[in-house]
């Protein structure tokens, strides 16, 4: 086995060249004793963000990453394995949201939104979770629109999404069924809310519950301990994604994600939860 080059701890933030992701990187650079990676698709935008943070006296690192590109995600995993051996914090922030001005068909928007926000995040987790060391913290950025949208689901869909025995494969099948329904325009009849962004964030949140449950179920076969995964709503933030209509700044929005990323050792709550304003919220 190749010896890692660095013995530093490491934190990874996806979709971090601006807005909330950039604010989370800023906060981690101030509080985390290790290397903090700002990952982003747009390298020019990321370079500007890195320069801004360095002007503030911080020292983030950059890795170009498109979470929908499986090869890029796998290369990131290989890099981290070879250079660090393990990782300590993973914040899954990367995502997209369409607006009423976008010209793509609704089914295309649904497919692309779920492909990025849900399936892209899931693949990042698949590749990087084996690198999590004991006491690692994972934060999946969700949204309160997902919680609101749960009330718009049919009883049948909602019961499936809140089933404590739901597997990750079954969750993927559910999200796939929504995307397929949008192709024929039958998503409402089949029990789904209309908005693709909300559905993708429902997927992110339920994914979180399953991930934590899997860590608990594998506790006897996995030598690692105290790995905590949580989902959170950062609030209504003024960013490019919200078209700057939000009422909170990105740094304010980063408060709960940073709180979860820095949870102390042996945390029992929040753990596998949906969190807003640092408080565990009911779901479903």
PDB file of N, CA and C in Angstrom, residues 129-186:
ATOM      1  N   UNK A 129     -16.833   8.060   0.582  1.00  0.00           N
ATOM      2  CA  UNK A 129     -17.161   7.473   1.883  1.00  0.00           C
ATOM      3  C   UNK A 129     -16.146   6.429   2.346  1.00  0.00           C
ATOM      4  N   UNK A 130     -15.589   5.599   1.459  1.00  0.00           N
ATOM      5  CA  UNK A 130     -14.562   4.655   1.933  1.00  0.00           C
ATOM      6  C   UNK A 130     -13.321   5.341   2.502  1.00  0.00           C
ATOM      7  N   UNK A 131     -13.134   6.622   2.184  1.00  0.00           N
ATOM      8  CA  UNK A 131     -11.965   7.356   2.681  1.00  0.00           C
ATOM      9  C   UNK A 131     -12.237   8.061   4.011  1.00  0.00           C
ATOM     10  N   UNK A 132     -13.479   8.105   4.449  1.00  0.00           N
ATOM     11  CA  UNK A 132     -13.790   8.761   5.717  1.00  0.00           C
ATOM     12  C   UNK A 132     -13.101   8.020   6.859  1.00  0.00           C
ATOM     13  N   UNK A 133     -12.405   8.770   7.691  1.00  0.00           N
ATOM     14  CA  UNK A 133     -11.800   8.137   8.855  1.00  0.00           C
ATOM     15  C   UNK A 133     -12.764   8.235  10.045  1.00  0.00           C
ATOM     16  N   UNK A 134     -12.446   7.566  11.126  1.00  0.00           N
ATOM     17  CA  UNK A 134     -13.267   7.660  12.333  1.00  0.00           C
ATOM     18  C   UNK A 134     -13.443   9.123  12.729  1.00  0.00           C
ATOM     19  N   UNK A 135     -14.616   9.460  13.209  1.00  0.00           N
ATOM     20  CA  UNK A 135     -14.985  10.804  13.679  1.00  0.00           C
ATOM     21  C   UNK A 135     -15.193  11.795  12.531  1.00  0.00           C
ATOM     22  N   UNK A 136     -15.319  11.283  11.294  1.00  0.00           N
ATOM     23  CA  UNK A 136     -15.580  12.173  10.159  1.00  0.00           C
ATOM     24  C   UNK A 136     -16.996  12.743  10.238  1.00  0.00           C
ATOM     25  N   UNK A 137     -17.172  13.880   9.587  1.00  0.00           N
ATOM     26  CA  UNK A 137     -18.472  14.533   9.525  1.00  0.00           C
ATOM     27  C   UNK A 137     -18.837  14.793   8.059  1.00  0.00           C
ATOM     28  N   UNK A 138     -20.072  14.422   7.704  1.00  0.00           N
ATOM     29  CA  UNK A 138     -20.592  14.648   6.353  1.00  0.00           C
ATOM     30  C   UNK A 138     -21.818  15.540   6.459  1.00  0.00           C
ATOM     31  N   UNK A 139     -21.864  16.567   5.620  1.00  0.00           N
ATOM     32  CA  UNK A 139     -22.999  17.494   5.604  1.00  0.00           C
ATOM     33  C   UNK A 139     -23.550  17.544   4.184  1.00  0.00           C
ATOM     34  N   UNK A 140     -24.803  17.148   4.030  1.00  0.00           N
ATOM     35  CA  UNK A 140     -25.490  17.211   2.737  1.00  0.00           C
ATOM     36  C   UNK A 140     -26.430  18.411   2.735  1.00  0.00           C
ATOM     37  N   UNK A 141     -26.197  19.343   1.834  1.00  0.00           N
ATOM     38  CA  UNK A 141     -27.003  20.560   1.808  1.00  0.00           C
ATOM     39  C   UNK A 141     -28.353  20.272   1.150  1.00  0.00           C
ATOM     40  N   UNK A 142     -29.410  20.443   1.925  1.00  0.00           N
ATOM     41  CA  UNK A 142     -30.767  20.248   1.436  1.00  0.00           C
ATOM     42  C   UNK A 142     -31.462  21.615   1.400  1.00  0.00           C
ATOM     43  N   UNK A 143     -32.770  21.615   1.557  1.00  0.00           N
ATOM     44  CA  UNK A 143     -33.516  22.872   1.511  1.00  0.00           C
ATOM     45  C   UNK A 143     -34.877  22.659   2.158  1.00  0.00           C
ATOM     46  N   UNK A 144     -35.398  23.721   2.746  1.00  0.00           N
ATOM     47  CA  UNK A 144     -36.714  23.618   3.362  1.00  0.00           C
ATOM     48  C   UNK A 144     -37.816  23.441   2.321  1.00  0.00           C
ATOM     49  N   UNK A 145     -37.514  23.763   1.058  1.00  0.00           N
ATOM     50  CA  UNK A 145     -38.520  23.523   0.022  1.00  0.00           C
ATOM     51  C   UNK A 145     -38.789  22.029  -0.111  1.00  0.00           C
ATOM     52  N   UNK A 146     -37.810  21.207   0.238  1.00  0.00           N
ATOM     53  CA  UNK A 146     -38.006  19.761   0.190  1.00  0.00           C
ATOM     54  C   UNK A 146     -38.990  19.315   1.261  1.00  0.00           C
ATOM     55  N   UNK A 147     -38.852  19.876   2.448  1.00  0.00           N
ATOM     56  CA  UNK A 147     -39.774  19.524   3.531  1.00  0.00           C
ATOM     57  C   UNK A 147     -41.191  19.959   3.182  1.00  0.00           C
ATOM     58  N   UNK A 148     -41.316  21.159   2.614  1.00  0.00           N
ATOM     59  CA  UNK A 148     -42.635  21.650   2.199  1.00  0.00           C
ATOM     60  C   UNK A 148     -43.207  20.755   1.101  1.00  0.00           C
ATOM     61  N   UNK A 149     -42.341  20.347   0.163  1.00  0.00           N
ATOM     62  CA  UNK A 149     -42.798  19.524  -0.960  1.00  0.00           C
ATOM     63  C   UNK A 149     -43.238  18.136  -0.518  1.00  0.00           C
ATOM     64  N   UNK A 150     -42.710  17.649   0.599  1.00  0.00           N
ATOM     65  CA  UNK A 150     -43.133  16.341   1.097  1.00  0.00           C
ATOM     66  C   UNK A 150     -44.635  16.320   1.359  1.00  0.00           C
ATOM     67  N   UNK A 151     -45.164  17.455   1.802  1.00  0.00           N
ATOM     68  CA  UNK A 151     -46.601  17.544   2.073  1.00  0.00           C
ATOM     69  C   UNK A 151     -47.419  17.500   0.789  1.00  0.00           C
ATOM     70  N   UNK A 152     -46.779  17.748  -0.343  1.00  0.00           N
ATOM     71  CA  UNK A 152     -47.472  17.722  -1.632  1.00  0.00           C
ATOM     72  C   UNK A 152     -47.430  16.347  -2.285  1.00  0.00           C
ATOM     73  N   UNK A 153     -46.664  15.434  -1.705  1.00  0.00           N
ATOM     74  CA  UNK A 153     -46.596  14.075  -2.241  1.00  0.00           C
ATOM     75  C   UNK A 153     -47.866  13.309  -1.870  1.00  0.00           C
ATOM     76  N   UNK A 154     -48.200  12.333  -2.668  1.00  0.00           N
ATOM     77  CA  UNK A 154     -49.323  11.462  -2.317  1.00  0.00           C
ATOM     78  C   UNK A 154     -48.951  10.647  -1.087  1.00  0.00           C
ATOM     79  N   UNK A 155     -49.954  10.104  -0.429  1.00  0.00           N
ATOM     80  CA  UNK A 155     -49.686   9.281   0.747  1.00  0.00           C
ATOM     81  C   UNK A 155     -48.783   8.107   0.393  1.00  0.00           C
ATOM     82  N   UNK A 156     -48.984   7.525  -0.764  1.00  0.00           N
ATOM     83  CA  UNK A 156     -48.183   6.371  -1.172  1.00  0.00           C
ATOM     84  C   UNK A 156     -46.717   6.741  -1.346  1.00  0.00           C
ATOM     85  N   UNK A 157     -46.457   7.852  -2.056  1.00  0.00           N
ATOM     86  CA  UNK A 157     -45.070   8.288  -2.261  1.00  0.00           C
ATOM     87  C   UNK A 157     -44.438   8.699  -0.939  1.00  0.00           C
ATOM     88  N   UNK A 158     -45.188   9.447  -0.138  1.00  0.00           N
ATOM     89  CA  UNK A 158     -44.657   9.902   1.146  1.00  0.00           C
ATOM     90  C   UNK A 158     -44.354   8.719   2.072  1.00  0.00           C
ATOM     91  N   UNK A 159     -45.217   7.720   2.064  1.00  0.00           N
ATOM     92  CA  UNK A 159     -44.978   6.534   2.893  1.00  0.00           C
ATOM     93  C   UNK A 159     -43.704   5.813   2.468  1.00  0.00           C
ATOM     94  N   UNK A 160     -43.457   5.760   1.183  1.00  0.00           N
ATOM     95  CA  UNK A 160     -42.230   5.115   0.702  1.00  0.00           C
ATOM     96  C   UNK A 160     -41.005   5.926   1.120  1.00  0.00           C
ATOM     97  N   UNK A 161     -41.097   7.242   0.994  1.00  0.00           N
ATOM     98  CA  UNK A 161     -39.950   8.095   1.302  1.00  0.00           C
ATOM     99  C   UNK A 161     -39.644   8.147   2.794  1.00  0.00           C
ATOM    100  N   UNK A 162     -40.617   7.869   3.616  1.00  0.00           N
ATOM    101  CA  UNK A 162     -40.405   7.910   5.066  1.00  0.00           C
ATOM    102  C   UNK A 162     -40.267   6.516   5.673  1.00  0.00           C
ATOM    103  N   UNK A 163     -40.216   5.499   4.833  1.00  0.00           N
ATOM    104  CA  UNK A 163     -40.065   4.117   5.305  1.00  0.00           C
ATOM    105  C   UNK A 163     -38.667   3.944   5.903  1.00  0.00           C
ATOM    106  N   UNK A 164     -38.607   3.562   7.154  1.00  0.00           N
ATOM    107  CA  UNK A 164     -37.309   3.421   7.834  1.00  0.00           C
ATOM    108  C   UNK A 164     -36.488   2.261   7.287  1.00  0.00           C
ATOM    109  N   UNK A 165     -37.092   1.431   6.446  1.00  0.00           N
ATOM    110  CA  UNK A 165     -36.364   0.311   5.840  1.00  0.00           C
ATOM    111  C   UNK A 165     -36.024   0.566   4.376  1.00  0.00           C
ATOM    112  N   UNK A 166     -36.303   1.771   3.892  1.00  0.00           N
ATOM    113  CA  UNK A 166     -36.009   2.105   2.496  1.00  0.00           C
ATOM    114  C   UNK A 166     -34.514   1.969   2.229  1.00  0.00           C
ATOM    115  N   UNK A 167     -34.159   1.306   1.150  1.00  0.00           N
ATOM    116  CA  UNK A 167     -32.751   1.143   0.786  1.00  0.00           C
ATOM    117  C   UNK A 167     -32.332   2.230  -0.197  1.00  0.00           C
ATOM    118  N   UNK A 168     -31.023   2.376  -0.387  1.00  0.00           N
ATOM    119  CA  UNK A 168     -30.534   3.377  -1.327  1.00  0.00           C
ATOM    120  C   UNK A 168     -30.951   3.025  -2.755  1.00  0.00           C
ATOM    121  N   UNK A 169     -30.943   1.738  -3.073  1.00  0.00           N
ATOM    122  CA  UNK A 169     -31.385   1.315  -4.404  1.00  0.00           C
ATOM    123  C   UNK A 169     -32.841   1.681  -4.627  1.00  0.00           C
ATOM    124  N   UNK A 170     -33.672   1.475  -3.630  1.00  0.00           N
ATOM    125  CA  UNK A 170     -35.087   1.811  -3.742  1.00  0.00           C
ATOM    126  C   UNK A 170     -35.294   3.316  -3.854  1.00  0.00           C
ATOM    127  N   UNK A 171     -34.494   4.092  -3.139  1.00  0.00           N
ATOM    128  CA  UNK A 171     -34.580   5.548  -3.250  1.00  0.00           C
ATOM    129  C   UNK A 171     -34.218   5.992  -4.657  1.00  0.00           C
ATOM    130  N   UNK A 172     -33.160   5.429  -5.214  1.00  0.00           N
ATOM    131  CA  UNK A 172     -32.784   5.764  -6.587  1.00  0.00           C
ATOM    132  C   UNK A 172     -33.908   5.426  -7.553  1.00  0.00           C
ATOM    133  N   UNK A 173     -34.582   4.324  -7.324  1.00  0.00           N
ATOM    134  CA  UNK A 173     -35.694   3.936  -8.189  1.00  0.00           C
ATOM    135  C   UNK A 173     -36.848   4.928  -8.077  1.00  0.00           C
ATOM    136  N   UNK A 174     -37.083   5.431  -6.869  1.00  0.00           N
ATOM    137  CA  UNK A 174     -38.141   6.419  -6.678  1.00  0.00           C
ATOM    138  C   UNK A 174     -37.826   7.716  -7.425  1.00  0.00           C
ATOM    139  N   UNK A 175     -36.590   8.194  -7.288  1.00  0.00           N
ATOM    140  CA  UNK A 175     -36.214   9.432  -7.993  1.00  0.00           C
ATOM    141  C   UNK A 175     -36.276   9.211  -9.500  1.00  0.00           C
ATOM    142  N   UNK A 176     -35.863   8.043  -9.934  1.00  0.00           N
ATOM    143  CA  UNK A 176     -35.932   7.711 -11.364  1.00  0.00           C
ATOM    144  C   UNK A 176     -37.384   7.711 -11.837  1.00  0.00           C
ATOM    145  N   UNK A 177     -38.293   7.202 -11.009  1.00  0.00           N
ATOM    146  CA  UNK A 177     -39.700   7.152 -11.403  1.00  0.00           C
ATOM    147  C   UNK A 177     -40.269   8.557 -11.564  1.00  0.00           C
ATOM    148  N   UNK A 178     -39.798   9.499 -10.727  1.00  0.00           N
ATOM    149  CA  UNK A 178     -40.230  10.891 -10.878  1.00  0.00           C
ATOM    150  C   UNK A 178     -39.745  11.452 -12.210  1.00  0.00           C
ATOM    151  N   UNK A 179     -38.467  11.246 -12.509  1.00  0.00           N
ATOM    152  CA  UNK A 179     -37.911  11.777 -13.760  1.00  0.00           C
ATOM    153  C   UNK A 179     -38.655  11.185 -14.960  1.00  0.00           C
ATOM    154  N   UNK A 180     -38.925   9.890 -14.930  1.00  0.00           N
ATOM    155  CA  UNK A 180     -39.654   9.255 -16.029  1.00  0.00           C
ATOM    156  C   UNK A 180     -41.063   9.839 -16.150  1.00  0.00           C
ATOM    157  N   UNK A 181     -41.702  10.114 -15.010  1.00  0.00           N
ATOM    158  CA  UNK A 181     -43.057  10.665 -15.030  1.00  0.00           C
ATOM    159  C   UNK A 181     -43.090  12.039 -15.681  1.00  0.00           C
ATOM    160  N   UNK A 182     -42.016  12.817 -15.523  1.00  0.00           N
ATOM    161  CA  UNK A 182     -41.995  14.151 -16.135  1.00  0.00           C
ATOM    162  C   UNK A 182     -41.939  14.070 -17.660  1.00  0.00           C
ATOM    163  N   UNK A 183     -41.460  12.961 -18.183  1.00  0.00           N
ATOM    164  CA  UNK A 183     -41.390  12.804 -19.640  1.00  0.00           C
ATOM    165  C   UNK A 183     -42.781  12.722 -20.253  1.00  0.00           C
ATOM    166  N   UNK A 184     -43.726  12.173 -19.501  1.00  0.00           N
ATOM    167  CA  UNK A 184     -45.105  12.081 -19.986  1.00  0.00           C
ATOM    168  C   UNK A 184     -46.020  13.099 -19.313  1.00  0.00           C
ATOM    169  N   UNK A 185     -45.449  13.914 -18.421  1.00  0.00           N
ATOM    170  CA  UNK A 185     -46.234  14.937 -17.740  1.00  0.00           C
ATOM    171  C   UNK A 185     -47.188  14.382 -16.707  1.00  0.00           C
ATOM    172  N   UNK A 186     -46.887  13.223 -16.171  1.00  0.00           N
ATOM    173  CA  UNK A 186     -47.794  12.566 -15.220  1.00  0.00           C
ATOM    174  C   UNK A 186     -47.262  12.586 -13.790  1.00  0.00           C
TER     175      UNK A 186
END
